[in-house]
Coordinates of C-alpha atoms and ligand atoms in Angstrom, one line a residue:
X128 CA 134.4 90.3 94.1
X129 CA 133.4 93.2 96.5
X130 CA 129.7 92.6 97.3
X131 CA 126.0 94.3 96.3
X132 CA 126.0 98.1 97.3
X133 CA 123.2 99.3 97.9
X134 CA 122.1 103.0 97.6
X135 CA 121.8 103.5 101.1
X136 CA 120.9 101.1 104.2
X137 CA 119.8 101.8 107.6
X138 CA 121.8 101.3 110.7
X139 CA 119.9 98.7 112.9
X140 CA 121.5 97.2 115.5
X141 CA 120.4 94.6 117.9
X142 CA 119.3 97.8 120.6
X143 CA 116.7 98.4 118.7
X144 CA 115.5 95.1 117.4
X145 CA 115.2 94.6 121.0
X146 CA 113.6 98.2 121.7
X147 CA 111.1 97.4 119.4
X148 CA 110.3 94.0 120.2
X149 CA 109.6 95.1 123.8
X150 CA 107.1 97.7 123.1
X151 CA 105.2 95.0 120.9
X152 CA 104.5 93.5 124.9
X153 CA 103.2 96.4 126.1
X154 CA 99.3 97.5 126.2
X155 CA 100.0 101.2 124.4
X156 CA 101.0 100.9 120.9
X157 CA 100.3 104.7 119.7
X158 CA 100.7 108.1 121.8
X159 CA 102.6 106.4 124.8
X160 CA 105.7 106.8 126.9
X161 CA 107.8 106.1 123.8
X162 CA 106.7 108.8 121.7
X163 CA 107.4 111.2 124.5
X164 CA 110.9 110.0 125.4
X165 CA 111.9 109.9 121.8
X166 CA 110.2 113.5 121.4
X167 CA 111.9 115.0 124.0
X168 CA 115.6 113.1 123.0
X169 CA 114.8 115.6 119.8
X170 CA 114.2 118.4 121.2
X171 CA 117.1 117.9 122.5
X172 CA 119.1 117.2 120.1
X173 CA 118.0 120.6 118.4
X174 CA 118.4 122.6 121.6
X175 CA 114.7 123.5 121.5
X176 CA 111.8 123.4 124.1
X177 CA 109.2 120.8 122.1
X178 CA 109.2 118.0 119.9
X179 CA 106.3 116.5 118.6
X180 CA 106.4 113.4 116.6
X181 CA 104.2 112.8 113.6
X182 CA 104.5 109.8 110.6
X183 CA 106.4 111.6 107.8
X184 CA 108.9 114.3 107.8
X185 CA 106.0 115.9 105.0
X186 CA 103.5 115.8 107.3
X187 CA 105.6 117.7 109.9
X188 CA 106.4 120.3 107.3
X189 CA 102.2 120.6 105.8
X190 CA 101.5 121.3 109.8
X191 CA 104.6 123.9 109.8
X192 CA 102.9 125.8 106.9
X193 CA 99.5 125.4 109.0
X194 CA 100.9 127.2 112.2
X195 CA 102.6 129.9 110.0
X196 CA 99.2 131.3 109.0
X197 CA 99.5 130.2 105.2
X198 CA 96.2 130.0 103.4
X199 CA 94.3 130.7 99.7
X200 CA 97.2 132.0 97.4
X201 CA 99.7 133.1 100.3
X202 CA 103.2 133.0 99.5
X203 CA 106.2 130.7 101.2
X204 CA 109.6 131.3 99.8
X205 CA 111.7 128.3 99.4
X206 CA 113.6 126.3 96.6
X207 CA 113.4 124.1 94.1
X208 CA 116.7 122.4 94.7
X209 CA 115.1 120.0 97.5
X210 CA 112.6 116.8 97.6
X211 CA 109.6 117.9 96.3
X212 CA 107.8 117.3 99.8
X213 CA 109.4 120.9 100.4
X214 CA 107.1 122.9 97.8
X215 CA 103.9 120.5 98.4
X216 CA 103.7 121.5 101.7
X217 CA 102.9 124.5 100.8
X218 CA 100.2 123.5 98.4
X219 CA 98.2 121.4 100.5
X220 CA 97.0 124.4 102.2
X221 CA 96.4 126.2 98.7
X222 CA 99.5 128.4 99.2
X223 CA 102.1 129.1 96.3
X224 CA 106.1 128.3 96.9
X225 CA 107.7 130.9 95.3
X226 CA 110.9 129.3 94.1
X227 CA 114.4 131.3 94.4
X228 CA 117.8 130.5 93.1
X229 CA 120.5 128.5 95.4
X230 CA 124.0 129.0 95.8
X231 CA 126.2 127.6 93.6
X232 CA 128.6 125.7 96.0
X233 CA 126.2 124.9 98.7
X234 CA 122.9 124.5 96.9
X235 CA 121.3 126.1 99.4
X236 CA 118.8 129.0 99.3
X237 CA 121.0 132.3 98.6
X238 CA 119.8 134.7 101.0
X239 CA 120.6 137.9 99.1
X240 CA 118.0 136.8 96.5
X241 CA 115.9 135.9 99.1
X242 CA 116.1 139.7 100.3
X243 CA 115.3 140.9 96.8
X244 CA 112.4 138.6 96.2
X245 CA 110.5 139.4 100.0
X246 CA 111.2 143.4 99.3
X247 CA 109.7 142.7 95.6
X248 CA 106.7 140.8 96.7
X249 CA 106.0 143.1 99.8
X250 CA 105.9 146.0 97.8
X251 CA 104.1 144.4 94.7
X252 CA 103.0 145.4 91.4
X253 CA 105.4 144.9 88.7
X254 CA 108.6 144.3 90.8
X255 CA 107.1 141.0 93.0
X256 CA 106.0 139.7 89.7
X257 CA 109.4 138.4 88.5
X258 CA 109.3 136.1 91.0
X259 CA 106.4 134.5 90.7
X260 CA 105.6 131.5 89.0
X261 CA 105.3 132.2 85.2
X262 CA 101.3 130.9 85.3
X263 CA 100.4 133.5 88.1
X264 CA 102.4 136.7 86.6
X265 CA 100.1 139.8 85.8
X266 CA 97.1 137.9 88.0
X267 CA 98.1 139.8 91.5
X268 CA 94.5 139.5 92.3
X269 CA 95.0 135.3 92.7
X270 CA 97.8 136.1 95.3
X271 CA 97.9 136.5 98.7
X272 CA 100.4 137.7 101.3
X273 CA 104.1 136.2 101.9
X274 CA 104.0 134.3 105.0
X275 CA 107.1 132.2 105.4
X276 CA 110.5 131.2 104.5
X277 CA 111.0 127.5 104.1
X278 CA 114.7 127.1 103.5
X279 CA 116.4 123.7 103.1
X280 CA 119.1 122.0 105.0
X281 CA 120.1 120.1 101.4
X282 CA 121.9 117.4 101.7
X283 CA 122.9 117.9 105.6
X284 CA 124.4 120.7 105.2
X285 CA 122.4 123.7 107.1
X286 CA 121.4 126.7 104.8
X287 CA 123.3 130.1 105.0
X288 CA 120.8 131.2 107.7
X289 CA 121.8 134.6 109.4
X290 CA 120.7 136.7 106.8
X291 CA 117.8 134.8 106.4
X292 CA 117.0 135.3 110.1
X293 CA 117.4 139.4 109.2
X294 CA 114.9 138.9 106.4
X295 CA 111.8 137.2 108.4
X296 CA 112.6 139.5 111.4
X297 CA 112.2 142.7 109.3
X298 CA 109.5 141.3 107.5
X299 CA 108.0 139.6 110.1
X300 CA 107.7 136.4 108.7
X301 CA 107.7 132.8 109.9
X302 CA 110.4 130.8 109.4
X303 CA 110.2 127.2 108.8
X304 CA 113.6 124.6 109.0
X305 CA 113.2 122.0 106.6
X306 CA 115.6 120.1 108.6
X307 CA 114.8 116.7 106.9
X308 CA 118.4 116.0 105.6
X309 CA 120.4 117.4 108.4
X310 CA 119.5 116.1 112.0
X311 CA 122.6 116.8 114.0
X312 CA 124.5 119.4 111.7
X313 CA 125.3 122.9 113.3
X314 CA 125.3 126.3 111.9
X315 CA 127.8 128.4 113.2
X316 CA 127.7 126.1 116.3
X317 CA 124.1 126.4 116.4
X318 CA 122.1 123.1 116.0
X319 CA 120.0 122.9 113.0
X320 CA 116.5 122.4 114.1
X321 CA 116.6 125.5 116.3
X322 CA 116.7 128.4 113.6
X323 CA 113.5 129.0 112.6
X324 CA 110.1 129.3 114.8
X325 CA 109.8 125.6 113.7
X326 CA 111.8 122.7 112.0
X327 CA 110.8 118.9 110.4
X328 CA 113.9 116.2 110.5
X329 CA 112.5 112.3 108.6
X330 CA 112.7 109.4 109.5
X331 CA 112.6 107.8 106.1
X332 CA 115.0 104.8 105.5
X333 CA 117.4 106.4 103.8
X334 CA 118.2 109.2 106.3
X335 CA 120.7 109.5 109.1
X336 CA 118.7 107.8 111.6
X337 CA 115.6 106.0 111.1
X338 CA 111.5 105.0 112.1
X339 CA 111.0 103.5 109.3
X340 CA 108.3 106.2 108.6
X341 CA 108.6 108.9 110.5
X342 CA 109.3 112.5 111.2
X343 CA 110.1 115.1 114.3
X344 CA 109.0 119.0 114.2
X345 CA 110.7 120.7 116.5
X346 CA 110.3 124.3 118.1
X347 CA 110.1 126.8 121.2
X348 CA 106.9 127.9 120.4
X349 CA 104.8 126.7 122.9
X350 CA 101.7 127.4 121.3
X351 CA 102.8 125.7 118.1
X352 CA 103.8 122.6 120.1
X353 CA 100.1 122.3 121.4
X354 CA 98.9 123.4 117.9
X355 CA 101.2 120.6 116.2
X356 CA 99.5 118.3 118.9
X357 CA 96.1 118.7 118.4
X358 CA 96.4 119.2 114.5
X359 CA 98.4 115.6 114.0
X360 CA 95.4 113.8 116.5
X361 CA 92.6 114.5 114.4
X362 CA 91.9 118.5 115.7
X363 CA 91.5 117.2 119.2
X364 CA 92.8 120.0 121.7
X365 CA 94.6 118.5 124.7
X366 CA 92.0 120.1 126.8
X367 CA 89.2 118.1 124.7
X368 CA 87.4 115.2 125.8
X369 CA 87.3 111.5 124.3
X370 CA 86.5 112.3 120.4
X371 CA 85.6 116.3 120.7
X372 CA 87.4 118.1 117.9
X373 CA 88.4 121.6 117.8
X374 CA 90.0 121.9 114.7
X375 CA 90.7 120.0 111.1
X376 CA 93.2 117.8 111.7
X377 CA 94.6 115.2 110.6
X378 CA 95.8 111.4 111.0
X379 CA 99.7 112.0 111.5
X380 CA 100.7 110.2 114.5
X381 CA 103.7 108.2 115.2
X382 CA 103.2 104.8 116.6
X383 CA 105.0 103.9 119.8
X384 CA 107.1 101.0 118.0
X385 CA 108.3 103.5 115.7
X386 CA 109.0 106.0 118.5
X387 CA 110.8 103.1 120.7
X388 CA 113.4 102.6 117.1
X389 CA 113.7 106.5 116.5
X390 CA 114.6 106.2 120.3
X391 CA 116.9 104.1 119.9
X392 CA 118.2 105.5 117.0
X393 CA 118.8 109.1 118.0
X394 CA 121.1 107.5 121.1
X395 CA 123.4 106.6 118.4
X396 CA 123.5 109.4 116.2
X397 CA 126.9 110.8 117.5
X398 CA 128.3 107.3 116.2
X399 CA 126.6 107.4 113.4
X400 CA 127.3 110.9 112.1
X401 CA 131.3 109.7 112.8
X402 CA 130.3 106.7 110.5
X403 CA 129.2 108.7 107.8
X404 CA 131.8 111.3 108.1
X405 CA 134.4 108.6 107.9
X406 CA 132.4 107.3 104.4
X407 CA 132.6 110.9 103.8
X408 CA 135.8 111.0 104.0
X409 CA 137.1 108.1 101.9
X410 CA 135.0 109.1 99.1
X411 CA 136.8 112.0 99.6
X412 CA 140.3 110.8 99.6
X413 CA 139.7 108.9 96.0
X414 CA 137.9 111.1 93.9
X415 CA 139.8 114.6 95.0
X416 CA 141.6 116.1 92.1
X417 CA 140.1 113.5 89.7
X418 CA 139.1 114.8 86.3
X419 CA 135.6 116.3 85.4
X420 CA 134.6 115.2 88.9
X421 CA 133.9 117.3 91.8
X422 CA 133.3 116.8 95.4
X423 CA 130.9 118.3 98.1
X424 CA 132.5 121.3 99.3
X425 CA 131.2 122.3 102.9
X426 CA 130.6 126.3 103.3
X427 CA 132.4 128.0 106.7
X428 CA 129.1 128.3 108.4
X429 CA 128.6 124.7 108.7
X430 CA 130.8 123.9 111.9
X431 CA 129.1 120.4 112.2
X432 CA 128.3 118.2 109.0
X433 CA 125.4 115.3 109.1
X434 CA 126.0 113.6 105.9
X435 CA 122.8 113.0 104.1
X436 CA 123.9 112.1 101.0
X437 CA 127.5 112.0 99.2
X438 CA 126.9 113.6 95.4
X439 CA 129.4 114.6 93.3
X440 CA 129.4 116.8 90.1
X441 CA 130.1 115.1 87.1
X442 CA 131.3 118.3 85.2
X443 CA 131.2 118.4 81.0
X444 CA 133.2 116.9 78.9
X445 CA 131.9 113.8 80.9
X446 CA 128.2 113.5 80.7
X447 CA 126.7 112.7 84.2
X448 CA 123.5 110.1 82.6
X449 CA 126.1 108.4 80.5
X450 CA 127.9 107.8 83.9
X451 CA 124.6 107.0 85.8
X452 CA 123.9 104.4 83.0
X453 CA 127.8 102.9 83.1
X454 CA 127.6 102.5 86.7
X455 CA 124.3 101.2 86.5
X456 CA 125.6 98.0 84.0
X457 CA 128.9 97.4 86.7
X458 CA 125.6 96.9 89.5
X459 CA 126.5 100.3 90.9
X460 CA 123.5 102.2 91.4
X461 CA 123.7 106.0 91.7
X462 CA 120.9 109.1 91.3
X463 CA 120.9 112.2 89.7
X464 CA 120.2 114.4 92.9
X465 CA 118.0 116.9 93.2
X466 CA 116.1 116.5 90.2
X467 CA 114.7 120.4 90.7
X468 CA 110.9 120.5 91.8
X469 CA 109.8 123.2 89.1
X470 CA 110.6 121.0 86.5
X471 CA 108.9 118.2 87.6
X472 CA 105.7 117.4 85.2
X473 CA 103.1 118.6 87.9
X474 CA 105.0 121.8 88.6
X475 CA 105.2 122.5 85.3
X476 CA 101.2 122.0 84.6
X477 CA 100.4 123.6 87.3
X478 CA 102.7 127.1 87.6
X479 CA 103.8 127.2 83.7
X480 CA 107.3 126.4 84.3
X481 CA 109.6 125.4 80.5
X482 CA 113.0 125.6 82.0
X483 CA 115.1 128.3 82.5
X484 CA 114.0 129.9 85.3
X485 CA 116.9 129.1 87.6
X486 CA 119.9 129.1 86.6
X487 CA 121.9 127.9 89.2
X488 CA 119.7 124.9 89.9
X489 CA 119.0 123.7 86.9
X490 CA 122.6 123.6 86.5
X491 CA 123.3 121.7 89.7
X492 CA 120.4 119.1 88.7
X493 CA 121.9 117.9 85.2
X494 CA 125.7 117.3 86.9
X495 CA 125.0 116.2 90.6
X496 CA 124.9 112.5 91.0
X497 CA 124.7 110.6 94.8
X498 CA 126.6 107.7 95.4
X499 CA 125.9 104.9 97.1
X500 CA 125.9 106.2 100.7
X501 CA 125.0 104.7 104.1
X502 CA 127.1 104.3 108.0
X503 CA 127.4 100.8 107.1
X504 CA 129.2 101.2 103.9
X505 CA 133.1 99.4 103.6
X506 CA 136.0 101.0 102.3
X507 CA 136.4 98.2 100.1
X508 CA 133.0 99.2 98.7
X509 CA 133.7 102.8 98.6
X510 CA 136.6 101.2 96.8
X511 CA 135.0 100.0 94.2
X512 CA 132.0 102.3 93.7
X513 CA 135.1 105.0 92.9
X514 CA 137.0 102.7 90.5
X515 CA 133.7 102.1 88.7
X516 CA 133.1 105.9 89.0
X517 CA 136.4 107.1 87.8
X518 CA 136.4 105.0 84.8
X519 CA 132.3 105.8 83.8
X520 CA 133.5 108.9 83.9
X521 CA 136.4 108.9 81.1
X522 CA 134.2 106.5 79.0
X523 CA 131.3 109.0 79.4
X524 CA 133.6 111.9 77.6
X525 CA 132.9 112.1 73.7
X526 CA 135.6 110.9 71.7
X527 CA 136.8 114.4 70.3
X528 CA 137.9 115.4 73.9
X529 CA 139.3 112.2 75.0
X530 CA 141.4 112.4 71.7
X531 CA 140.4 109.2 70.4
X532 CA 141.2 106.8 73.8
X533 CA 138.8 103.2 72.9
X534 CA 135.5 103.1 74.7
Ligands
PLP1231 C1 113.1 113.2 103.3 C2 112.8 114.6 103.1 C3 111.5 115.1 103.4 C4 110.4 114.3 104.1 O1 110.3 113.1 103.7 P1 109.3 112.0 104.2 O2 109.5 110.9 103.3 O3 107.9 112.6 104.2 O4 109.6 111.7 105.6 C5 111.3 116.5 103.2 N1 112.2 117.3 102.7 C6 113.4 116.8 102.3 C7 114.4 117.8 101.8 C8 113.7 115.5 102.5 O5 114.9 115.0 102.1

């Protein structure tokens, strides 16, 4: 009997048990020596100038949409194929994500809609109105000017990001790298992280390297590093004395034990990446050519992969919750992945969202399904996650296509 897997687990080694032990016997437990060596190991890492830690890859992002200027009703084009932390952002500073459709084999933001959708909104009137959230059409008055593109790196694999580059420079808009999924992958040999005028990577659990909480922006904007600075330690400026605050901010620090694990952790990530890409690759090796399911398929531009995730498409006749449900009664779990952000009950409340409204998402969210996924993972568990898989999957077929075979 192979044993338990689990949906993901981290990749702790003794290093950072003892990493983290030490810092516990030092005096400074928050804003320390740790933070700034793990700060600038990211920075490096992306090839950028700064990196300022802060204790979620969402609050990263909500200080992102901060320096980009967005306020009351401004606009932030992103999509809804992510985490939903990638469209709240936006909201927490009473700014609208204005969803756009992904490309069908990556997922990612397709740019050329993304260059129909800032020429529409720029303009205005009836044109922009398409491409706003049903609740806000015909109410230009409530809107307020686009600010930013927030593309996602889904899954590890960077977004299509040349054109989007074009876009914001033409435009002059900000670009923001929600780089949460993808520490370490490389855009036409450029690192993700240092594409935008800022980027986020987490720390969550379940991500390539881990804080436990955590997250990294990233940037060579000065001025947004000292912004990002200030803004996660309460408003204070770096010039400010003890407890004098310039600013709203906020609570989003990253303590030094987490810092001394992230540390730690990013020190590995070249041997950790490999691990997953190996995982990758056996997952690969059993469920190629295998009926009604389909495997990631990685675009040209992305010269350098950081596995995330592993989700395959569970295509029709097969039905991919029959197969989530199969899996789940062999003790195999699995998640449909991403479950798209406009049709999630808030969205849908709040910006009048039925269904619909994009096409090729909405597709991708009723057949993708993650596997169990981690560095640590054995073939002889990828082994049997697959068997299990390819057998849910005939059993998940109605009966009329399987031609009668007993379920
Ligand atoms: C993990 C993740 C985040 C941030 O998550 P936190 O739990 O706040 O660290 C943001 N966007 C995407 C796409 C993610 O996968």
């Amino acid at each position: 009997m192979v044993p338990r897997v689990p949906m993901s687990s981290p990749d702790i080694g003794d290093t950072e048990v003892q990493a983290v032990v030490e810092t516990l016997r030092t005096p400074t437990l928050s804003i320390g020596p740790r933070l700034a060596a793990f700060e600038r190991s990211a920075a490096a890492i992306a090839g950028v100038e700064w990196g300022v830690g802060v204790n979620s890859g969402t609050s990263g992002l909500h200080l992102c949409v901060i320096a980009a200027g967005v306020g009351d009703g401004d606009l932030v084009i992103t999509t809804s194929f992510s985490f939903i932390a990638s469209a709240n952002c936006v909201l927490y500073e009473r700014g609208v994500p204005v969803f756009v459709d992904v490309d069908p084999v990556t997922g990612n933001i397709d740019p050329h809609l993304v260059a129909s959708a800032v020429a529409d909104l720029t303009r205005g009137g009836a044109a922009a109105d398409r491409w706003l959230p049903p609740a806000l059409r015909g109410a230009r008055r409530s809107v307020g000017r686009l600010r930013a593109l927030l593309p996602v790196h889904a899954f590890g694999q960077p977004a299509d990001m040349d054109p989007l580059i074009d876009t914001a420079r033409n435009y002059d808009l900000a670009i923001i790298e929600d780089a949460c999924e993808a520490i370490g992958a490389a855009y036409k040999e450029r690192p993700a992280g240092s594409l935008g005028d800022a980027a986020v990577f987490a720390f969550y659990p379940n991500k390539q390297v881990t804080t436990g909480e955590g997250g990294m922006i990233v940037t060579n904007r000065e001025a947004w590093a000292h912004l990002f600075r200030s803004l996660r330690n309460q408003g204070r400026d770096v010039f400010d004395g003890w407890l004098n605050h310039t600013r709203l901010g906020y609570n989003y620090r990253l303590d030094e034990l987490s810092a001394a694990l992230g540390l730690v952790q990013l020190q590995r990530l070249d041997e950790i990446l490999a691990k997953r890409a190996r995982v990758a690759a056996w997952y690969d090796e059993r469920l190629a050519g295998v009926e009604w399911i389909e495997t990631p398929r990685i675009a040209s531009t992305t010269t350098h992969m950081s596995w995330f995730v592993y989700v395959v498409r569970i295509l029709p006749p097969a039905q991919r919750d029959t197969v989530v449900r199969l899996l789940a009664e062999c003790g195999i779990p699995s998640r449909p992945y991403f479950t798209p952000i406009h049709l999630q009950p808030f969205y849908r409340e709040q910006f009048g969202y039925r269904g619909g409204e994009f096409p090729v998402t909405e597709h991708l969210g009723s057949v993708s399904l993650a596997l169990p996924f981690s560095s640590v993972m054995t073939e002889a568990q990828v082994d049997a996650v697959c068997e299990a898989l390819c057998d849910a999957v005939r059993r998940s077929a109605p009966l009329s296509v399987t031609g009668g075979v007993e379920r």
